[in-house]
Short mmCIF file of C-alpha atoms in Angstrom, two decimals:
data_model
loop_
_atom_site.label_atom_id
_atom_site.label_comp_id
_atom_site.label_asym_id
_atom_site.label_seq_id
_atom_site.Cartn_x
_atom_site.Cartn_y
_atom_site.Cartn_z
CA UNK A 1 56.43 105.41 94.09
CA UNK A 2 52.97 104.35 95.01
CA UNK A 3 51.96 103.25 98.46
CA UNK A 4 51.15 99.75 97.16
CA UNK A 5 54.70 99.26 95.87
CA UNK A 6 56.16 100.46 99.17
CA UNK A 7 53.95 98.02 101.10
CA UNK A 8 54.94 95.14 98.81
CA UNK A 9 58.65 95.95 99.14
CA UNK A 10 58.31 96.22 102.95
CA UNK A 11 56.45 92.90 103.10
CA UNK A 12 59.11 91.19 100.97
CA UNK A 13 61.86 92.63 103.20
CA UNK A 14 60.07 91.43 106.34
CA UNK A 15 59.69 87.95 104.81
CA UNK A 16 63.38 87.89 103.87
CA UNK A 17 64.44 88.92 107.37
CA UNK A 18 62.19 86.22 108.87
CA UNK A 19 63.56 83.60 106.48
CA UNK A 20 67.17 84.50 107.29
CA UNK A 21 66.41 84.43 111.03
CA UNK A 22 64.71 81.04 110.76
CA UNK A 23 67.57 79.64 108.67
CA UNK A 24 70.15 80.96 111.16
CA UNK A 25 68.28 79.45 114.10
CA UNK A 26 67.90 76.10 112.33
CA UNK A 27 71.59 76.04 111.39
CA UNK A 28 72.61 76.85 114.99
CA UNK A 29 70.42 74.03 116.32
CA UNK A 30 71.81 71.60 113.76
CA UNK A 31 75.39 72.49 114.76
CA UNK A 32 74.57 71.99 118.44
CA UNK A 33 72.84 68.68 117.72
CA UNK A 34 75.83 67.48 115.66
CA UNK A 35 78.35 68.67 118.24
CA UNK A 36 76.66 67.18 121.29
CA UNK A 37 75.11 64.06 119.78
CA UNK A 38 72.80 62.26 122.24
CA UNK A 39 73.64 64.86 124.90
CA UNK A 40 71.61 67.40 122.91
CA UNK A 41 68.37 65.45 123.41
CA UNK A 42 69.23 64.62 127.01
CA UNK A 43 69.71 68.32 127.78
CA UNK A 44 66.48 69.18 125.95
CA UNK A 45 64.59 66.74 128.18
CA UNK A 46 66.18 68.07 131.37
CA UNK A 47 65.35 71.75 130.81
CA UNK A 48 62.07 73.68 130.86
CA UNK A 49 62.53 75.03 127.35
CA UNK A 50 64.53 74.53 124.18
CA UNK A 51 65.99 78.00 124.63
CA UNK A 52 67.27 77.17 128.14
CA UNK A 53 68.73 73.87 126.97
CA UNK A 54 70.48 75.42 123.99
CA UNK A 55 71.80 78.23 126.17
CA UNK A 56 73.31 75.65 128.54
CA UNK A 57 74.89 73.76 125.63
CA UNK A 58 76.39 76.98 124.25
CA UNK A 59 77.74 77.81 127.73
CA UNK A 60 79.32 74.34 127.92
CA UNK A 61 80.90 74.89 124.52
CA UNK A 62 82.28 78.30 125.55
CA UNK A 63 83.76 76.83 128.75
CA UNK A 64 85.24 73.93 126.79
CA UNK A 65 86.71 76.25 124.17
CA UNK A 66 88.53 78.12 126.96
CA UNK A 67 90.16 74.88 128.21
CA UNK A 68 93.63 73.87 127.11
CA UNK A 69 92.85 70.34 125.90
CA UNK A 70 96.04 68.58 124.91
CA UNK A 71 96.89 65.60 122.75
CA UNK A 72 99.02 63.17 124.69
CA UNK A 73 102.49 62.23 123.43
CA UNK A 74 102.93 58.57 122.47
CA UNK A 75 104.97 57.61 125.58
CA UNK A 76 102.26 59.00 127.87
CA UNK A 77 99.54 57.18 125.92
CA UNK A 78 101.57 53.97 126.21
CA UNK A 79 101.88 54.41 129.97
CA UNK A 80 98.12 54.91 130.29
CA UNK A 81 97.46 51.86 128.12
CA UNK A 82 99.70 49.81 130.43
CA UNK A 83 97.91 51.21 133.47
CA UNK A 84 94.58 50.19 131.94
CA UNK A 85 95.87 46.67 131.28
CA UNK A 86 96.82 46.39 134.97
CA UNK A 87 93.37 47.57 136.03
CA UNK A 88 91.76 44.94 133.81
CA UNK A 89 93.98 42.22 135.24
CA UNK A 90 92.98 43.31 138.74
CA UNK A 91 89.31 42.70 137.86
CA UNK A 92 89.67 38.92 138.11
CA UNK A 93 90.55 38.91 141.80
CA UNK A 94 89.12 42.26 142.98
CA UNK A 95 86.34 43.50 140.68
CA UNK A 96 85.16 46.29 143.01
CA UNK A 97 88.68 47.65 143.36
CA UNK A 98 89.23 47.41 139.61
CA UNK A 99 86.12 49.50 138.89
CA UNK A 100 87.18 52.13 141.44
CA UNK A 101 90.65 52.15 139.90
CA UNK A 102 89.16 52.46 136.39
CA UNK A 103 87.21 55.51 137.56
CA UNK A 104 90.35 57.02 139.07
CA UNK A 105 92.35 56.29 135.91
CA UNK A 106 89.73 57.90 133.65
CA UNK A 107 89.68 60.97 135.91
CA UNK A 108 93.48 61.15 135.92
CA UNK A 109 93.54 60.85 132.12
CA UNK A 110 90.96 63.63 131.85
CA UNK A 111 93.17 65.85 134.00
CA UNK A 112 96.26 65.05 131.96
CA UNK A 113 94.40 65.97 128.78
CA UNK A 114 93.44 69.33 130.33
CA UNK A 115 89.90 68.71 131.53
CA UNK A 116 89.05 70.06 134.98
CA UNK A 117 88.24 67.24 137.39
CA UNK A 118 86.56 69.16 140.20
CA UNK A 119 83.41 67.05 140.30
CA UNK A 120 81.48 64.46 138.38
CA UNK A 121 78.65 66.73 137.17
CA UNK A 122 81.12 69.31 135.83
CA UNK A 123 83.21 66.54 134.26
CA UNK A 124 80.11 65.34 132.39
CA UNK A 125 79.36 68.84 131.17
CA UNK A 126 82.94 69.43 130.03
CA UNK A 127 83.18 66.05 128.32
CA UNK A 128 79.81 66.49 126.59
CA UNK A 129 81.23 68.99 124.11
CA UNK A 130 83.69 66.59 122.43
CA UNK A 131 82.60 63.22 123.81
CA UNK A 132 78.80 63.40 123.83
CA UNK A 133 78.52 60.09 122.02
CA UNK A 134 80.41 58.16 124.72
CA UNK A 135 79.04 60.06 127.69
CA UNK A 136 76.33 57.49 128.39
CA UNK A 137 79.11 54.96 128.93
CA UNK A 138 80.64 57.23 131.55
CA UNK A 139 77.31 57.80 133.27
CA UNK A 140 76.56 54.07 133.40
CA UNK A 141 80.03 53.22 134.71
CA UNK A 142 79.92 55.98 137.31
CA UNK A 143 76.53 54.81 138.58
CA UNK A 144 77.83 51.24 139.05
CA UNK A 145 80.98 52.61 140.70
CA UNK A 146 78.81 54.48 143.21
CA UNK A 147 76.74 51.38 143.92
CA UNK A 148 79.93 49.35 144.24
CA UNK A 149 81.13 51.74 146.95
CA UNK A 150 78.03 50.71 148.91
CA UNK A 151 78.60 47.00 148.04
CA UNK A 152 75.40 46.94 145.97
CA UNK A 153 76.77 46.05 142.51
CA UNK A 154 76.84 42.55 141.07
CA UNK A 155 79.92 41.14 139.37
CA UNK A 156 78.13 41.35 136.03
CA UNK A 157 77.35 45.04 136.62
CA UNK A 158 80.98 45.62 137.56
CA UNK A 159 82.06 43.88 134.34
CA UNK A 160 79.73 46.16 132.40
CA UNK A 161 81.17 49.20 134.17
CA UNK A 162 84.64 48.21 133.03
CA UNK A 163 83.40 48.04 129.43
CA UNK A 164 81.77 51.44 129.81
CA UNK A 165 84.85 53.02 131.35
CA UNK A 166 86.93 51.51 128.55
CA UNK A 167 84.83 53.25 125.89
CA UNK A 168 85.53 56.71 127.33
CA UNK A 169 89.11 55.81 128.29
CA UNK A 170 89.94 54.79 124.71
CA UNK A 171 88.38 57.91 123.26
CA UNK A 172 90.23 60.18 125.69
CA UNK A 173 93.48 58.30 125.20
CA UNK A 174 93.51 58.48 121.41
CA UNK A 175 91.63 61.72 120.81
CA UNK A 176 93.71 63.99 118.63
CA UNK A 177 95.43 61.14 116.79
CA UNK A 178 92.42 59.97 114.84
CA UNK A 179 90.71 61.87 112.06
CA UNK A 180 87.54 63.54 113.29
CA UNK A 181 85.35 61.23 111.19
CA UNK A 182 86.46 58.14 113.11
CA UNK A 183 85.68 59.58 116.53
CA UNK A 184 82.70 58.14 118.00
#
C-alpha cells in the first residue's frame, strides 16, 4: 500500500471520528435541552461555560434518577385537591396566609412524591429535571411568598403567586397519571 493511500485512509478515519463525536455531543445537548426545557437556557446563562452548565444539569439528572419519585394513589390526590381548595378559600379573607399555606402545601406534596425538601435551592434543582417547564411558576410564587413574609407584597401579587403555585401543584399532583406528551 502506498503512503498516499494510508494518509487518505487515516484522514477519512479522523474525519469519521470527529463526525461521530460532534453528532454525539449534539445529541446529548438536544436531550438535555428537551429534558430541562427553559431551565437549560437559564442554567447556561448562570454558568461560566456551556460545559459547566451541562455538567450541572447532568448532575441534577443523576441525583433525580436516584430519588424514589412516587405516583400518588387516587385517595391521596383527592385529599391534596381538597387541601388546595381550602387554601384557595382562605385567600379571600387572609391572602398572605393563603400564599404561605400554598407554599407549605406544595412542599408537603413534593415530599410525599419523594422529592427531598431540605431547602428551596435544592428543591428547584430537583424539580428542574421533570418540571423544568413549570419551574418559573415556582420561582415567581416563592419570591412573592418571601416578600409577603416581610409584608411587601400587594394583593394582586399574592393572587398571582397563588396562580403560580397552582401550576406546579397541579403538575406534581397528577404527574404519573397523564401521558408524557400532555405534561407541561
